[in-house]
Short mmCIF file of C-alpha atoms (C1' of nucleotides) in Angstrom, two decimals:
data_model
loop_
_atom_site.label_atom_id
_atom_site.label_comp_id
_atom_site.label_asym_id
_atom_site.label_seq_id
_atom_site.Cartn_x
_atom_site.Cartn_y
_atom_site.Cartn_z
CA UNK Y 1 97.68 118.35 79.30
CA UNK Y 2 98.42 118.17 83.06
CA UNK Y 3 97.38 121.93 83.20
CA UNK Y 4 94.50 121.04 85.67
CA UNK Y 5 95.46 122.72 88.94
CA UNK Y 6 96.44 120.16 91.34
CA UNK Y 7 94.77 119.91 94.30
CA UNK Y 8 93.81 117.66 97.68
CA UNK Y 9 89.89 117.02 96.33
CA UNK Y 10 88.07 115.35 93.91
CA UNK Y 11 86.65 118.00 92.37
CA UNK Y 12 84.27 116.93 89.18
CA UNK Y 13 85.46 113.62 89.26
CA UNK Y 14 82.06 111.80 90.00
CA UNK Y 15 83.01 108.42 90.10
CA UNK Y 16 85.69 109.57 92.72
CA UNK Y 17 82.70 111.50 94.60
CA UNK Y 18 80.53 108.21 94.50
CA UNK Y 19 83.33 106.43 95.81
CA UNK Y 20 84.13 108.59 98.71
CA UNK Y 21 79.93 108.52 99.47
CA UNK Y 22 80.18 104.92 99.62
CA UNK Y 23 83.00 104.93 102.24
CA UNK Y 24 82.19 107.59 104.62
CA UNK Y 25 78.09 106.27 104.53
CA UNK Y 26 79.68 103.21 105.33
CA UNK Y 27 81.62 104.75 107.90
CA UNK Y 28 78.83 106.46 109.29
CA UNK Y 29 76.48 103.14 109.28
CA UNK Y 30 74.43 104.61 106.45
CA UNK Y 31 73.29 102.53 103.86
CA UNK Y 32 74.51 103.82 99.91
CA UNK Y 33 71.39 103.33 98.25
CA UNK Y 34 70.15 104.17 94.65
CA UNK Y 35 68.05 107.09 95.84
CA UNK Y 36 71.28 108.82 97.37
CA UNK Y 37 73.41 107.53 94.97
CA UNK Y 38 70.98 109.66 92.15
CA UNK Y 39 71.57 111.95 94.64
CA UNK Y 40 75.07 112.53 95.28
CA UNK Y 41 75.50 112.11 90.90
CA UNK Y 42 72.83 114.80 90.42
CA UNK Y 43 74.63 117.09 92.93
CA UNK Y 44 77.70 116.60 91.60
CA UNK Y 45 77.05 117.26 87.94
CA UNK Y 46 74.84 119.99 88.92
CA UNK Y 47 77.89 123.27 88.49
CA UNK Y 48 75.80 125.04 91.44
CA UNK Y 49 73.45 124.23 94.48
CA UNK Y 50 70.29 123.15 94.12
CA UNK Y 51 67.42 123.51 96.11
CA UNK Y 52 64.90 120.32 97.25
CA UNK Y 53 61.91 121.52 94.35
CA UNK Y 54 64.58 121.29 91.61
CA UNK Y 55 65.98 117.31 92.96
CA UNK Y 56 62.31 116.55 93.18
CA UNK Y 57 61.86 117.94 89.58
CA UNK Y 58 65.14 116.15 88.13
CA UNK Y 59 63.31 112.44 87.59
CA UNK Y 60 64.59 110.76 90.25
CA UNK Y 61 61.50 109.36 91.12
CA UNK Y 62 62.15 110.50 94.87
CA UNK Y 63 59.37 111.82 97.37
CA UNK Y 64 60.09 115.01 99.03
CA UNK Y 65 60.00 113.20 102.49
CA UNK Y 66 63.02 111.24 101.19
CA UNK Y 67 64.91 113.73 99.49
CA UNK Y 68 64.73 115.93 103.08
CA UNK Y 69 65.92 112.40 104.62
CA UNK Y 70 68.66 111.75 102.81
CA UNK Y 71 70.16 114.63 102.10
CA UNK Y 72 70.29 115.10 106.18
CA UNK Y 73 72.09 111.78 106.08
CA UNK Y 74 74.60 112.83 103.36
CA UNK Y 75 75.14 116.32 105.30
CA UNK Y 76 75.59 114.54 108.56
CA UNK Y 77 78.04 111.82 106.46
CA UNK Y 78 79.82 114.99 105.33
CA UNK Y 79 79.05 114.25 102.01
CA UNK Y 80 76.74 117.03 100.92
CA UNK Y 81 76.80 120.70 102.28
CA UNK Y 82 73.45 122.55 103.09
CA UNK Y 83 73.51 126.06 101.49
CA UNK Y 84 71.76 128.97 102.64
CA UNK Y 85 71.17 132.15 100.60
CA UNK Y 86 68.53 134.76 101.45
CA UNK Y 87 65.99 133.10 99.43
CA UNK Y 88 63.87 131.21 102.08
CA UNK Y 89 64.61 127.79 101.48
CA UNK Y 90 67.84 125.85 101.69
CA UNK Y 91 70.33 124.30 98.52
CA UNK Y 92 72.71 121.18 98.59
CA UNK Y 93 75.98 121.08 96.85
CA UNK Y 94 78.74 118.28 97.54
CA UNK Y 95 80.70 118.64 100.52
CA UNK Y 96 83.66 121.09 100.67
CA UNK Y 97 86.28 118.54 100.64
CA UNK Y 98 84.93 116.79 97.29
CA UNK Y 99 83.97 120.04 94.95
CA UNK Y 100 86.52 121.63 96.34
CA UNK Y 101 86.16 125.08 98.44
CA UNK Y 102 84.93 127.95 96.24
CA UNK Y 103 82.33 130.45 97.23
CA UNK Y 104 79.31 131.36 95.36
CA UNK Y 105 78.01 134.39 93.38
CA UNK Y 106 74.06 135.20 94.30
CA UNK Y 107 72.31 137.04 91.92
CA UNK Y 108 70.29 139.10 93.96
CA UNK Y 109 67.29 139.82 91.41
CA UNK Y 110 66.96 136.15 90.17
CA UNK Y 111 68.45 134.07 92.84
CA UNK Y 112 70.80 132.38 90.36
CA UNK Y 113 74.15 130.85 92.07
CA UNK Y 114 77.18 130.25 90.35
CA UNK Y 115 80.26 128.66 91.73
CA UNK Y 116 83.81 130.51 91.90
CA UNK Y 117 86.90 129.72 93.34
CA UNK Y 118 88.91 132.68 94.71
CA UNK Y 119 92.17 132.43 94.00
CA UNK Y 120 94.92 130.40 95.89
CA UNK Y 121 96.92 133.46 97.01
CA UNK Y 122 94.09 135.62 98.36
CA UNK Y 123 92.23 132.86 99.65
CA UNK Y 124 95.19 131.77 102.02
CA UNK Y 125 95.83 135.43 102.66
CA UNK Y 126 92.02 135.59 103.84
CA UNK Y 127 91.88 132.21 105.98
CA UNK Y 128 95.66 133.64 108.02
CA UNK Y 129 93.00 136.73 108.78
CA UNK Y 130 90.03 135.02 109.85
CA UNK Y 131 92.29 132.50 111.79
CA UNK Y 132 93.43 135.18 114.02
CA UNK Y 133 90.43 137.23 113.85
CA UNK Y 134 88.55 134.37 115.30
CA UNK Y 135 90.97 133.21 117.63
CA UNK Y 136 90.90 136.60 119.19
CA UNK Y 137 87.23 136.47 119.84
CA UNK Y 138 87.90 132.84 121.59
CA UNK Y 139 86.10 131.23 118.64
CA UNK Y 140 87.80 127.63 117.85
CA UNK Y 141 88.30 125.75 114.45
CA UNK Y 142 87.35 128.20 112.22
CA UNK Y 143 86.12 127.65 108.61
CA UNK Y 144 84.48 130.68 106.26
CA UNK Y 145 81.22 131.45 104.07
CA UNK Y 146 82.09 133.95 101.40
CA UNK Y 147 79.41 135.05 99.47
CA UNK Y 148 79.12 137.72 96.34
CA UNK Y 149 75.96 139.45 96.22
CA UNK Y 150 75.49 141.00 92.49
CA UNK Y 151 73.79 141.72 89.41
CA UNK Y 152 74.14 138.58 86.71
CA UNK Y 153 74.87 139.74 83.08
CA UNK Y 154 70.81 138.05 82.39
CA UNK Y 155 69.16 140.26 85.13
CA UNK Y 156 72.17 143.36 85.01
CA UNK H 1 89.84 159.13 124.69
CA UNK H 2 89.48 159.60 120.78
CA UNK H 3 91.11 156.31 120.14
CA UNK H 4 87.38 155.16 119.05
CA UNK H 5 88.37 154.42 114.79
CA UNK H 6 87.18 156.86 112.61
CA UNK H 7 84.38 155.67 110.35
CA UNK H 8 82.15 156.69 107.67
CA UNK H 9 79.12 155.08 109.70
CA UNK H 10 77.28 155.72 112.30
CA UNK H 11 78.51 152.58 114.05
CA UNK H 12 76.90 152.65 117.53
CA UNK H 13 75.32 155.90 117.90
CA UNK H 14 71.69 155.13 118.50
CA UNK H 15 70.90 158.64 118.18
CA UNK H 16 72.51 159.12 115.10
CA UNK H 17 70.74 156.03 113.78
CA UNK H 18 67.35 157.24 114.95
CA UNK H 19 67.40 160.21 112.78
CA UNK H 20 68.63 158.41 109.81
CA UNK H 21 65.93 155.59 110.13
CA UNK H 22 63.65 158.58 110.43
CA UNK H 23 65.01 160.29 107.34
CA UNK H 24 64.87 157.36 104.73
CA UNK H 25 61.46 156.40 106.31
CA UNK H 26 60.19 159.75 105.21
CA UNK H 27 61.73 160.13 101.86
CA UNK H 28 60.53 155.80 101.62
CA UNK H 29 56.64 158.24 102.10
CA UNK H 30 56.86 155.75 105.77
CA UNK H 31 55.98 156.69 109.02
CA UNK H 32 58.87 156.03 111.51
CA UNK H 33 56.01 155.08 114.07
CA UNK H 34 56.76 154.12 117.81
CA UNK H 35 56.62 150.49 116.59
CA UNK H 36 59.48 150.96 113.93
CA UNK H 37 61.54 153.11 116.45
CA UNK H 38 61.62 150.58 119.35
CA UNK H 39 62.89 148.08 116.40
CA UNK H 40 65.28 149.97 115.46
CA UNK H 41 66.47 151.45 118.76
CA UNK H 42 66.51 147.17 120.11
CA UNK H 43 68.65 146.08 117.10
CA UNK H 44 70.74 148.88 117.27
CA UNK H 45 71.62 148.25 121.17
CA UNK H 46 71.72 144.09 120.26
CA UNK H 47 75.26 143.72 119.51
CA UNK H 48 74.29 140.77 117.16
CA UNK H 49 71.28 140.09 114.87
CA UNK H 50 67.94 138.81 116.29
CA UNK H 51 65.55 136.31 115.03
CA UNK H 52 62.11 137.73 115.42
CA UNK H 53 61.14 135.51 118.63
CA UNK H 54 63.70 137.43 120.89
CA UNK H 55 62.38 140.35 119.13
CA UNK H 56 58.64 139.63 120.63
CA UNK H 57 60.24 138.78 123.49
CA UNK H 58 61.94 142.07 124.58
CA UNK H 59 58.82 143.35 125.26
CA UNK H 60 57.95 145.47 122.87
CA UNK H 61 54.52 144.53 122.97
CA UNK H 62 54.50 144.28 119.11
CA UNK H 63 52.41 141.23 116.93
CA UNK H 64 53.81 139.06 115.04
CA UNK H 65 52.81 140.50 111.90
CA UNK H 66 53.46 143.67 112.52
CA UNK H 67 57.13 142.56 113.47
CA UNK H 68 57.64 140.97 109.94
CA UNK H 69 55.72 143.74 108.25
CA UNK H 70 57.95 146.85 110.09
CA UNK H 71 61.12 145.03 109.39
CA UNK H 72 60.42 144.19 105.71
CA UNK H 73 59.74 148.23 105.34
CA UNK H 74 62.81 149.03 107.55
CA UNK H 75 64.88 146.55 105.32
CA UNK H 76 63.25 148.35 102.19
CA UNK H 77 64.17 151.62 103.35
CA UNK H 78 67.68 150.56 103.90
CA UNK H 79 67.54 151.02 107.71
CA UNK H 80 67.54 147.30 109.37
CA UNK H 81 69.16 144.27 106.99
CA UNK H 82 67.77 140.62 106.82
CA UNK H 83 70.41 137.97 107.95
CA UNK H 84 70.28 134.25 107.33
CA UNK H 85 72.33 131.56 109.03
CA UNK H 86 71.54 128.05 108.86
CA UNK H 87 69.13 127.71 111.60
CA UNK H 88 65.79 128.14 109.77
CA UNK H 89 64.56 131.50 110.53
CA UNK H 90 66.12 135.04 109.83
CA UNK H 91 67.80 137.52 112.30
CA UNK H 92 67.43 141.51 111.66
CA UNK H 93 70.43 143.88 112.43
CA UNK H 94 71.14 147.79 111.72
CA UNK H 95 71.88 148.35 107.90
CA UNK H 96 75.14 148.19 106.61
CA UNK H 97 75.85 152.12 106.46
CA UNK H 98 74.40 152.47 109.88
CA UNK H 99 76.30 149.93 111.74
CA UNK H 100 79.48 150.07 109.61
CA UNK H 101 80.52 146.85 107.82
CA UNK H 102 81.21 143.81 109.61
CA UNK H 103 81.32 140.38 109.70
CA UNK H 104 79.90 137.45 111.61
CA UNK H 105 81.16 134.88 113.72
CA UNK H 106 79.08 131.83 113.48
CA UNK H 107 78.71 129.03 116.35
CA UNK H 108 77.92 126.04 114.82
CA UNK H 109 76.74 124.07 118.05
CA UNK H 110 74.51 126.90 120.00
CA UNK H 111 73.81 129.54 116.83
CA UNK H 112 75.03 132.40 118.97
CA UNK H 113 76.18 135.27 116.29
CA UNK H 114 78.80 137.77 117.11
CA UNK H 115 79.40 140.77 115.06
CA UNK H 116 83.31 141.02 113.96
CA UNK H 117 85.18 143.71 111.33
CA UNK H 118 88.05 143.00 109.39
CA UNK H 119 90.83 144.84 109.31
CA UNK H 120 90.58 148.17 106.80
CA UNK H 121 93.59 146.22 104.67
CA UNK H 122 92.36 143.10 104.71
CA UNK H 123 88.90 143.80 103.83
CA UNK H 124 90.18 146.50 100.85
CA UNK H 125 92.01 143.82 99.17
CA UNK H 126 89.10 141.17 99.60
CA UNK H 127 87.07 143.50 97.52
CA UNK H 128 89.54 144.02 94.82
CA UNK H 129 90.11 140.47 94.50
CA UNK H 130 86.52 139.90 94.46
CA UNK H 131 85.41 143.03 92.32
CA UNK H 132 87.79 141.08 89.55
CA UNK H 133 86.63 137.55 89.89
CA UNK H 134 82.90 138.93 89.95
CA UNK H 135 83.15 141.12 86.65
CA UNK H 136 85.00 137.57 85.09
CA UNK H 137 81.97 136.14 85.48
CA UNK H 138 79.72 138.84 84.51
CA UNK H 139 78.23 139.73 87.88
CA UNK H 140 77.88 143.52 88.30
CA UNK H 141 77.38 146.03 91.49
CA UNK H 142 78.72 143.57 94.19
CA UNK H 143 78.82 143.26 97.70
CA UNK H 144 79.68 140.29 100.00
CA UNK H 145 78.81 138.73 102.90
CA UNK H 146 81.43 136.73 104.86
CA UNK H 147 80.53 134.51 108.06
CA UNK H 148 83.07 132.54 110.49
CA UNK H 149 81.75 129.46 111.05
CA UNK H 150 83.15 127.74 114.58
CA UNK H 151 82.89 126.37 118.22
CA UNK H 152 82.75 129.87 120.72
CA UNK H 153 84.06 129.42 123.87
CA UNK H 154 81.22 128.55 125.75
CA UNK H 155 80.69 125.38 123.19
CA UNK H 156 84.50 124.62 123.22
"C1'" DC B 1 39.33 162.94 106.31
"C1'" DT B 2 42.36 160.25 104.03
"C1'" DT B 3 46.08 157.22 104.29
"C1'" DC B 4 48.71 154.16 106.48
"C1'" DC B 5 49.58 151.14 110.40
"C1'" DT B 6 48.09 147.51 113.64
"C1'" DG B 7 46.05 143.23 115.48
"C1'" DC B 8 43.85 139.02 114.87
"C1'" DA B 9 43.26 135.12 112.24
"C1'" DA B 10 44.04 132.29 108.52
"C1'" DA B 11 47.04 130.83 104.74
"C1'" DA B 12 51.30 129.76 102.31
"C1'" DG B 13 55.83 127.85 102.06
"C1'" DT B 14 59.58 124.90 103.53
"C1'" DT B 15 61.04 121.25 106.39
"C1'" DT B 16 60.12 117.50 109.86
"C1'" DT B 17 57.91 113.45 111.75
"C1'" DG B 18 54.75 108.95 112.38
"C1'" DC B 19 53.67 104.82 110.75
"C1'" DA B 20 53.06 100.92 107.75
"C1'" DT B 21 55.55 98.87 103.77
"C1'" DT B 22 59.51 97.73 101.19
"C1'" DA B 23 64.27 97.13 100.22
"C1'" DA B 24 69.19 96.43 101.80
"C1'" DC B 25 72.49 93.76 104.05
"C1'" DG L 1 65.70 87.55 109.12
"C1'" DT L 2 66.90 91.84 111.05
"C1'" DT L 3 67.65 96.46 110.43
"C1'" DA L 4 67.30 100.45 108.00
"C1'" DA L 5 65.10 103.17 104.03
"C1'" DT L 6 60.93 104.57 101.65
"C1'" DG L 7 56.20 106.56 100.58
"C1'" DC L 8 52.22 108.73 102.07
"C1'" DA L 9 50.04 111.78 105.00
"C1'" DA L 10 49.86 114.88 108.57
"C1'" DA L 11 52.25 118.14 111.52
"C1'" DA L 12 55.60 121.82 112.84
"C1'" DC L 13 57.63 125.99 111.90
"C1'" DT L 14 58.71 130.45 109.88
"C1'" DT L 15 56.83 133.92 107.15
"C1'" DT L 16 53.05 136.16 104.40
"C1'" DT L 17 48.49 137.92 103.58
"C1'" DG L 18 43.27 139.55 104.23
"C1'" DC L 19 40.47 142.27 106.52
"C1'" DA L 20 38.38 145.26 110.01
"C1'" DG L 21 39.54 148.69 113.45
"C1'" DG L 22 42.61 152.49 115.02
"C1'" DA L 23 46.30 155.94 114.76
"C1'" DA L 24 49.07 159.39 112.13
"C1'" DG L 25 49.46 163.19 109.15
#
DNA sequence: CTTCCTGCAAAAGTTTTGCATTAAC
DNA sequence: GTTAATGCAAAACTTTTGCAGGAAG
């Protein structure tokens, strides 16, 4: 079954992920160590961002200090992506270009995130807009945040 | 000229605004005190959201406190809405229904914030596709919030 | 006069930083 | 061996809360 849609990123592939880590920490004159390597695996089998309390609270064995630390590194390294949501503190997912762009659905009683992946069609349709929208406003190499604000079926 | 779109909102008619934010105050059982009507009259004439230092700053001779505490009952009463970015604190700008829907475009180097609307089209078929791919995943009653993330010109 | 709003001060929460120690290369 | 990463503790920062005094209805 080849029915997995193609596409440019890695997606769940973790050992791909861990790979890619590896090159562009190496690129960046980062060190891959065992704490981000937990890291970037934990992020990456995760399904949805997770905020620094929940890392801490996986078994890693990693102070808070650290997990702040590194995940800076990995952000800077473009490995990891810092999410914000209205919640008051700040979530990590893997970098755009290895989960693969998708937005997210909030839940806006429970805080709950999900990730979703718009479809190819509207999604192109959308960036075309933005692109010229953004251009007009003299705004230069654009990229997007879509966000879904709801009601999940738990809290609905 | 009456070239000005039409719109259900009250886009940016501070006047208009005032006597709404007065309105839902009331039937909130709040007082729409001087405090809360200098907040609302400053966002409304911002142009963009503002993070509460800029708010203390324009003079308003308003605490601290009472800055967080009048915007989190304007925000419950539907008049001013909460708006995070990625820089660590909040910014406050007119409701939704008062200002009209919009967007925002995002400088990733300084933080400035520039409100932008889609086009009518563009944005009606967004929510369609996103109405769908929310109820697929179980997510009811849902809005969105969309952000440009670039370089403005001044950064560029 | 009763209720809510305000200011001041302190606390709570997340994130950052300093410094000595330890691990990676 | 040299350089960078880690742990612990303290600090910085935004936001929230307690309480006494003052304004609004």
């Amino acid at each position: 079954m080849m029915a997995r849609r193609r596409s440019a990123t890695l997606e769940g592939d973790t050992r791909a992920i861990d790979d890619a880590a590896s090159a562009r920490l190496r690129a960046a004159g980062q060190r891959y160590t065992s704490q981000r390597r937990a890291l970037v695996a934990l992020l990456a089998g995760a399904g949805s961002p997770l905020p620094v309390p929940a890392i801490l609270a996986a078994g890693g064995g990693l102070t808070q200090s650290s997990a702040y630390r590194n995940l800076a590194v990995l952000e800077q390294a473009g490995v990891v992506r810092r999410v914000v949501t209205d919640e008051g503190f700040a979530r990590y997912e893997p970098g755009e270009d290895l989960m693969g762009h998708h937005h997210h659905l909030v839940c806006s009683k429970c805080g709950r995130v999900e990730d979703v992946a718009l479809s190819a069609d509207v999604e192109s349709q959308l960036d075309r807009s933005l692109d010229r929208l953004a251009r007009g406003a003299g705004f230069a190499s654009v990229s997007h945040r879509l966000d879904l604000i709801g009601i999940c079926r738990d809290c609905g």
